[in-house]
mmCIF file of C-alpha atoms in Angstrom:
data_model
loop_
_atom_site.group_PDB
_atom_site.id
_atom_site.type_symbol
_atom_site.label_atom_id
_atom_site.label_comp_id
_atom_site.label_asym_id
_atom_site.label_seq_id
_atom_site.Cartn_x
_atom_site.Cartn_y
_atom_site.Cartn_z
ATOM 1 C CA MET A 253 0.000 0.000 0.000
ATOM 2 C CA LEU A 254 2.798 2.425 0.873
ATOM 3 C CA TYR A 255 4.545 1.656 -2.398
ATOM 4 C CA TRP A 256 1.320 2.358 -4.334
ATOM 5 C CA LEU A 257 0.679 5.635 -2.499
ATOM 6 C CA GLU A 258 4.213 6.834 -3.189
ATOM 7 C CA LYS A 259 3.953 5.813 -6.851
ATOM 8 C CA GLN A 260 0.680 7.727 -7.199
ATOM 9 C CA ASP A 261 2.241 10.728 -5.451
ATOM 10 C CA LEU A 262 -0.457 10.517 -2.779
ATOM 11 C CA GLY A 263 1.804 10.003 0.202
ATOM 12 C CA LYS A 264 5.072 8.576 1.432
ATOM 13 C CA ALA A 265 6.374 6.343 4.188
ATOM 14 C CA LYS A 266 7.605 8.062 7.308
ATOM 15 C CA VAL A 267 8.947 6.851 10.630
ATOM 16 C CA ASN A 268 7.222 8.542 13.565
ATOM 17 C CA TYR A 269 9.128 8.257 16.822
ATOM 18 C CA LYS A 270 6.740 8.565 19.757
ATOM 19 C CA LEU A 271 9.134 10.510 21.931
ATOM 20 C CA ARG A 272 7.849 12.744 24.692
ATOM 21 C CA ASP A 273 9.376 15.393 26.902
ATOM 22 C CA TRP A 274 10.744 13.964 30.137
ATOM 23 C CA LEU A 275 9.210 15.728 33.130
ATOM 24 C CA PHE A 276 12.173 15.698 35.476
ATOM 25 C CA SER A 277 10.742 17.304 38.613
ATOM 26 C CA ARG A 278 8.299 16.398 41.362
ATOM 27 C CA GLN A 279 6.418 18.414 43.974
ATOM 28 C CA ARG A 280 7.367 16.170 46.864
ATOM 29 C CA TYR A 281 9.994 15.916 49.591
ATOM 30 C CA TRP A 282 11.768 12.649 48.830
ATOM 31 C CA GLY A 283 14.081 12.858 45.869
ATOM 32 C CA GLU A 284 17.335 14.576 45.003
ATOM 33 C CA PRO A 285 17.114 18.372 45.475
ATOM 34 C CA PHE A 286 17.939 20.544 42.486
ATOM 35 C CA PRO A 287 21.104 22.625 43.136
ATOM 36 C CA VAL A 288 19.382 25.706 41.737
ATOM 37 C CA ILE A 289 18.833 29.162 43.252
ATOM 38 C CA HIS A 290 16.247 31.705 42.131
ATOM 39 C CA TRP A 291 17.513 35.218 42.946
ATOM 40 C CA GLU A 292 15.349 38.240 43.694
ATOM 41 C CA ASP A 293 16.681 40.086 40.627
ATOM 42 C CA GLY A 294 15.435 37.320 38.327
ATOM 43 C CA GLU A 295 18.736 35.516 37.824
ATOM 44 C CA ILE A 296 18.794 31.735 38.149
ATOM 45 C CA SER A 297 22.082 30.068 39.075
ATOM 46 C CA VAL A 298 23.374 26.627 40.018
ATOM 47 C CA LEU A 299 25.557 25.761 42.979
ATOM 48 C CA SER A 300 29.298 25.558 42.510
ATOM 49 C CA ASP A 301 31.115 22.238 42.850
ATOM 50 C CA SER A 302 32.387 23.298 46.274
ATOM 51 C CA GLU A 303 28.785 23.606 47.499
ATOM 52 C CA LEU A 304 27.860 20.078 46.474
ATOM 53 C CA PRO A 305 26.420 17.691 47.421
ATOM 54 C CA LEU A 306 23.199 19.431 48.404
ATOM 55 C CA PHE A 307 21.301 17.456 51.041
ATOM 56 C CA LEU A 308 17.609 17.537 51.850
ATOM 57 C CA PRO A 309 16.824 19.423 55.059
ATOM 58 C CA GLN A 310 15.029 17.897 58.017
ATOM 59 C CA LEU A 311 11.396 18.994 58.137
ATOM 60 C CA GLU A 312 8.834 19.042 60.908
ATOM 61 C CA LYS A 313 6.011 18.401 58.433
ATOM 62 C CA TYR A 314 6.000 16.907 54.973
ATOM 63 C CA GLN A 315 2.731 18.320 53.688
ATOM 64 C CA PRO A 316 2.727 20.754 50.745
ATOM 65 C CA GLY A 317 3.275 24.426 51.506
ATOM 66 C CA GLU A 318 0.406 26.863 51.942
ATOM 67 C CA ASN A 319 0.557 27.885 48.283
ATOM 68 C CA GLY A 320 0.602 24.281 47.050
ATOM 69 C CA GLU A 321 4.366 24.151 46.577
ATOM 70 C CA SER A 322 6.580 21.201 47.393
ATOM 71 C CA PRO A 323 7.139 20.401 51.097
ATOM 72 C CA LEU A 324 10.587 21.991 50.752
ATOM 73 C CA SER A 325 8.844 25.373 50.755
ATOM 74 C CA ASN A 326 8.424 24.767 54.516
ATOM 75 C CA ALA A 327 12.199 24.640 55.066
ATOM 76 C CA GLY A 328 12.726 28.327 55.867
ATOM 77 C CA GLU A 329 16.371 28.287 56.976
ATOM 78 C CA TRP A 330 17.401 25.960 54.150
ATOM 79 C CA LEU A 331 15.131 27.577 51.585
ATOM 80 C CA ASN A 332 16.072 31.251 51.851
ATOM 81 C CA ILE A 333 19.683 32.307 51.364
ATOM 82 C CA THR A 334 21.675 35.522 51.000
ATOM 83 C CA ASP A 335 24.877 35.868 48.983
ATOM 84 C CA LYS A 336 27.973 37.809 50.051
ATOM 85 C CA ASN A 337 26.601 40.981 48.442
ATOM 86 C CA GLY A 338 23.345 40.862 50.368
ATOM 87 C CA ARG A 339 21.286 39.606 47.436
ATOM 88 C CA LYS A 340 18.460 37.345 48.538
ATOM 89 C CA GLY A 341 17.631 34.079 46.857
ATOM 90 C CA ARG A 342 15.380 31.070 47.179
ATOM 91 C CA ARG A 343 16.273 27.462 46.481
ATOM 92 C CA GLU A 344 14.315 25.375 43.995
ATOM 93 C CA THR A 345 11.616 23.492 45.916
ATOM 94 C CA ASN A 346 10.920 20.737 43.387
ATOM 95 C CA THR A 347 12.930 17.536 43.669
ATOM 96 C CA MET A 348 14.185 15.077 41.079
ATOM 97 C CA PRO A 349 12.196 11.884 40.465
ATOM 98 C CA GLN A 350 13.456 8.426 41.378
ATOM 99 C CA TRP A 351 14.909 8.198 37.858
ATOM 100 C CA ALA A 352 17.742 10.492 38.916
ATOM 101 C CA GLY A 353 19.244 7.736 41.040
ATOM 102 C CA SER A 354 18.189 4.711 39.019
ATOM 103 C CA CYS A 355 19.701 6.126 35.828
ATOM 104 C CA TRP A 356 23.248 5.689 37.096
ATOM 105 C CA TYR A 357 23.061 3.285 40.054
ATOM 106 C CA TYR A 358 24.983 0.634 38.109
ATOM 107 C CA LEU A 359 27.932 3.034 38.010
ATOM 108 C CA ARG A 360 27.764 3.752 41.722
ATOM 109 C CA TYR A 361 27.618 0.038 42.521
ATOM 110 C CA ILE A 362 31.121 -0.461 41.135
ATOM 111 C CA ASP A 363 32.553 1.922 43.756
ATOM 112 C CA PRO A 364 29.880 2.407 46.458
ATOM 113 C CA HIS A 365 32.126 3.616 49.284
ATOM 114 C CA ASN A 366 33.917 6.344 47.362
ATOM 115 C CA THR A 367 33.394 9.651 49.212
ATOM 116 C CA LYS A 368 35.463 11.816 46.857
ATOM 117 C CA GLU A 369 33.835 11.066 43.498
ATOM 118 C CA PRO A 370 30.916 9.069 42.068
ATOM 119 C CA PHE A 371 33.307 6.266 41.071
ATOM 120 C CA SER A 372 36.962 5.869 40.214
ATOM 121 C CA LYS A 373 38.033 5.794 36.579
ATOM 122 C CA GLU A 374 40.020 2.615 37.175
ATOM 123 C CA LYS A 375 37.006 0.695 38.492
ATOM 124 C CA GLU A 376 34.758 2.077 35.778
ATOM 125 C CA LYS A 377 37.128 0.841 33.080
ATOM 126 C CA TYR A 378 37.390 -2.560 34.777
ATOM 127 C CA TRP A 379 33.682 -3.220 35.346
ATOM 128 C CA MET A 380 31.879 -1.454 32.528
ATOM 129 C CA PRO A 381 29.882 -2.093 30.468
ATOM 130 C CA VAL A 382 27.296 -4.192 32.331
ATOM 131 C CA ASP A 383 27.397 -7.745 30.939
ATOM 132 C CA LEU A 384 23.717 -8.585 31.308
ATOM 133 C CA TYR A 385 20.635 -6.487 32.030
ATOM 134 C CA ILE A 386 17.584 -8.464 33.170
ATOM 135 C CA GLY A 387 14.302 -6.602 33.062
ATOM 136 C CA GLY A 388 10.694 -6.697 32.006
ATOM 137 C CA ALA A 389 9.002 -5.155 29.013
ATOM 138 C CA GLU A 390 8.548 -1.751 30.641
ATOM 139 C CA HIS A 391 12.300 -1.436 31.136
ATOM 140 C CA ALA A 392 12.892 -1.190 27.406
ATOM 141 C CA VAL A 393 10.748 1.941 27.160
ATOM 142 C CA LEU A 394 11.377 3.470 30.581
ATOM 143 C CA HIS A 395 14.455 2.759 32.671
ATOM 144 C CA LEU A 396 16.579 1.294 29.895
ATOM 145 C CA LEU A 397 15.874 4.285 27.670
ATOM 146 C CA TYR A 398 16.539 6.873 30.380
ATOM 147 C CA SER A 399 19.669 5.265 31.800
ATOM 148 C CA ARG A 400 21.053 4.807 28.296
ATOM 149 C CA PHE A 401 20.481 8.487 27.555
ATOM 150 C CA TRP A 402 22.106 9.394 30.883
ATOM 151 C CA HIS A 403 25.096 7.176 30.131
ATOM 152 C CA LYS A 404 25.627 8.651 26.674
ATOM 153 C CA VAL A 405 25.708 12.160 28.153
ATOM 154 C CA LEU A 406 28.362 10.983 30.624
ATOM 155 C CA PHE A 407 30.277 9.442 27.718
ATOM 156 C CA ASP A 408 30.177 12.706 25.768
ATOM 157 C CA LEU A 409 31.509 14.481 28.863
ATOM 158 C CA GLY A 410 34.369 11.986 29.140
ATOM 159 C CA ILE A 411 33.211 10.675 32.523
ATOM 160 C CA VAL A 412 32.684 7.068 31.397
ATOM 161 C CA SER A 413 34.738 5.063 28.920
ATOM 162 C CA THR A 414 31.974 3.082 27.196
ATOM 163 C CA ASN A 415 29.452 4.442 24.720
ATOM 164 C CA GLU A 416 26.808 1.919 25.801
ATOM 165 C CA PRO A 417 25.974 0.980 29.411
ATOM 166 C CA TYR A 418 24.719 -2.577 28.790
ATOM 167 C CA THR A 419 26.041 -5.367 26.594
ATOM 168 C CA LYS A 420 22.953 -7.576 26.538
ATOM 169 C CA LEU A 421 19.285 -7.271 27.582
ATOM 170 C CA PHE A 422 17.347 -10.335 28.718
ATOM 171 C CA ASN A 423 13.583 -9.928 28.961
ATOM 172 C CA GLN A 424 12.204 -12.521 31.342
ATOM 173 C CA GLY A 425 8.612 -11.895 30.250
ATOM 174 C CA MET A 426 5.624 -11.667 32.533
ATOM 175 C CA ILE A 427 5.366 -13.350 35.924
ATOM 176 C CA LEU A 428 1.785 -14.463 36.515
ATOM 177 C CA ALA A 429 0.087 -15.357 39.787
ATOM 178 C CA PHE A 430 -3.360 -15.421 41.307
ATOM 179 C CA ALA A 431 -4.395 -12.378 43.305
ATOM 180 C CA TYR A 432 -7.550 -11.528 45.193
ATOM 181 C CA GLU A 433 -9.639 -8.400 45.495
ATOM 182 C CA ASN A 434 -12.805 -7.474 47.344
ATOM 183 C CA MET A 435 -15.962 -5.998 45.866
ATOM 184 C CA ALA A 436 -14.508 -2.499 46.185
ATOM 185 C CA GLY A 437 -11.579 -3.512 43.984
ATOM 186 C CA SER A 438 -8.988 -3.422 46.774
ATOM 187 C CA LYS A 439 -6.344 -6.143 46.812
ATOM 188 C CA VAL A 440 -6.409 -8.630 49.697
ATOM 189 C CA PRO A 441 -3.190 -10.395 50.826
ATOM 190 C CA SER A 442 -3.146 -14.047 49.780
ATOM 191 C CA ASP A 443 -2.414 -15.178 53.345
ATOM 192 C CA ASP A 444 -5.774 -13.669 54.348
ATOM 193 C CA VAL A 445 -7.635 -15.765 51.773
ATOM 194 C CA GLU A 446 -9.231 -19.174 52.163
ATOM 195 C CA GLU A 447 -11.451 -21.285 49.929
ATOM 196 C CA LYS A 448 -14.900 -22.266 51.195
ATOM 197 C CA ASN A 449 -17.435 -24.202 49.159
ATOM 198 C CA GLY A 450 -15.673 -23.354 45.932
ATOM 199 C CA LYS A 451 -15.484 -19.633 46.737
ATOM 200 C CA PHE A 452 -12.660 -17.452 47.995
ATOM 201 C CA VAL A 453 -13.300 -15.417 51.146
ATOM 202 C CA SER A 454 -11.336 -13.179 53.480
ATOM 203 C CA LYS A 455 -10.308 -14.867 56.719
ATOM 204 C CA THR A 456 -10.610 -11.540 58.503
ATOM 205 C CA THR A 457 -13.957 -10.253 57.261
ATOM 206 C CA GLY A 458 -15.587 -13.285 55.671
ATOM 207 C CA GLU A 459 -16.217 -11.195 52.570
ATOM 208 C CA GLU A 460 -16.376 -13.048 49.269
ATOM 209 C CA LEU A 461 -13.435 -12.226 47.007
ATOM 210 C CA ASN A 462 -12.726 -12.282 43.304
ATOM 211 C CA GLN A 463 -9.767 -14.302 42.068
ATOM 212 C CA ILE A 464 -7.828 -12.557 39.303
ATOM 213 C CA VAL A 465 -4.608 -13.167 37.426
ATOM 214 C CA ALA A 466 -1.997 -10.544 38.288
ATOM 215 C CA LYS A 467 1.125 -9.898 36.290
ATOM 216 C CA MET A 468 4.458 -8.262 36.936
ATOM 217 C CA SER A 469 7.453 -7.714 34.693
ATOM 218 C CA LYS A 470 9.879 -6.095 37.108
ATOM 219 C CA ASN A 471 13.362 -7.410 37.728
ATOM 220 C CA PRO A 472 13.353 -10.761 39.537
#
């Protein structure tokens, strides 16, 4: 069909990559803080290397701020800063998602006790790339894609010695198992389930349950 359309000058084949922007911030407390400062004169700057790492502050409450901002907006002493010239600034209150850590954890694992740098060049050259990556279907379009992008940026910066982070991907497929849920659709732990007269009921409440097939494709 594509050949015919092109021959009739009615259309042509085209590859459409379904790429989307990566929203790399969250309005929550847990997560890596962005080393970014918003100054009162409108300038936005990042912390210098000597000011890193930036740690999350201890909070008395973890609810959002009064204006709906991230919980970090409650960290007054940590949040508001003044530079040596008296200019006032405010730290970024959003945090990075869990992807920030999971995109390079395999690199940290090769040198986990290093307090001076993420990992030594000698150990990186010895251990990398990863021989085998085991993951489910969602890893190919989520974590594998993001960590690969992250790794290639590090390669361009000369921080890692390999262009690719993983040598081989093994997809173990779906893991299936029976699960149980009540009439409201809430899952019930399997150890709280018993079979009576051909029906499944909750040991705790006696409520009749539905047996369903659950699936998971995370790493084993």
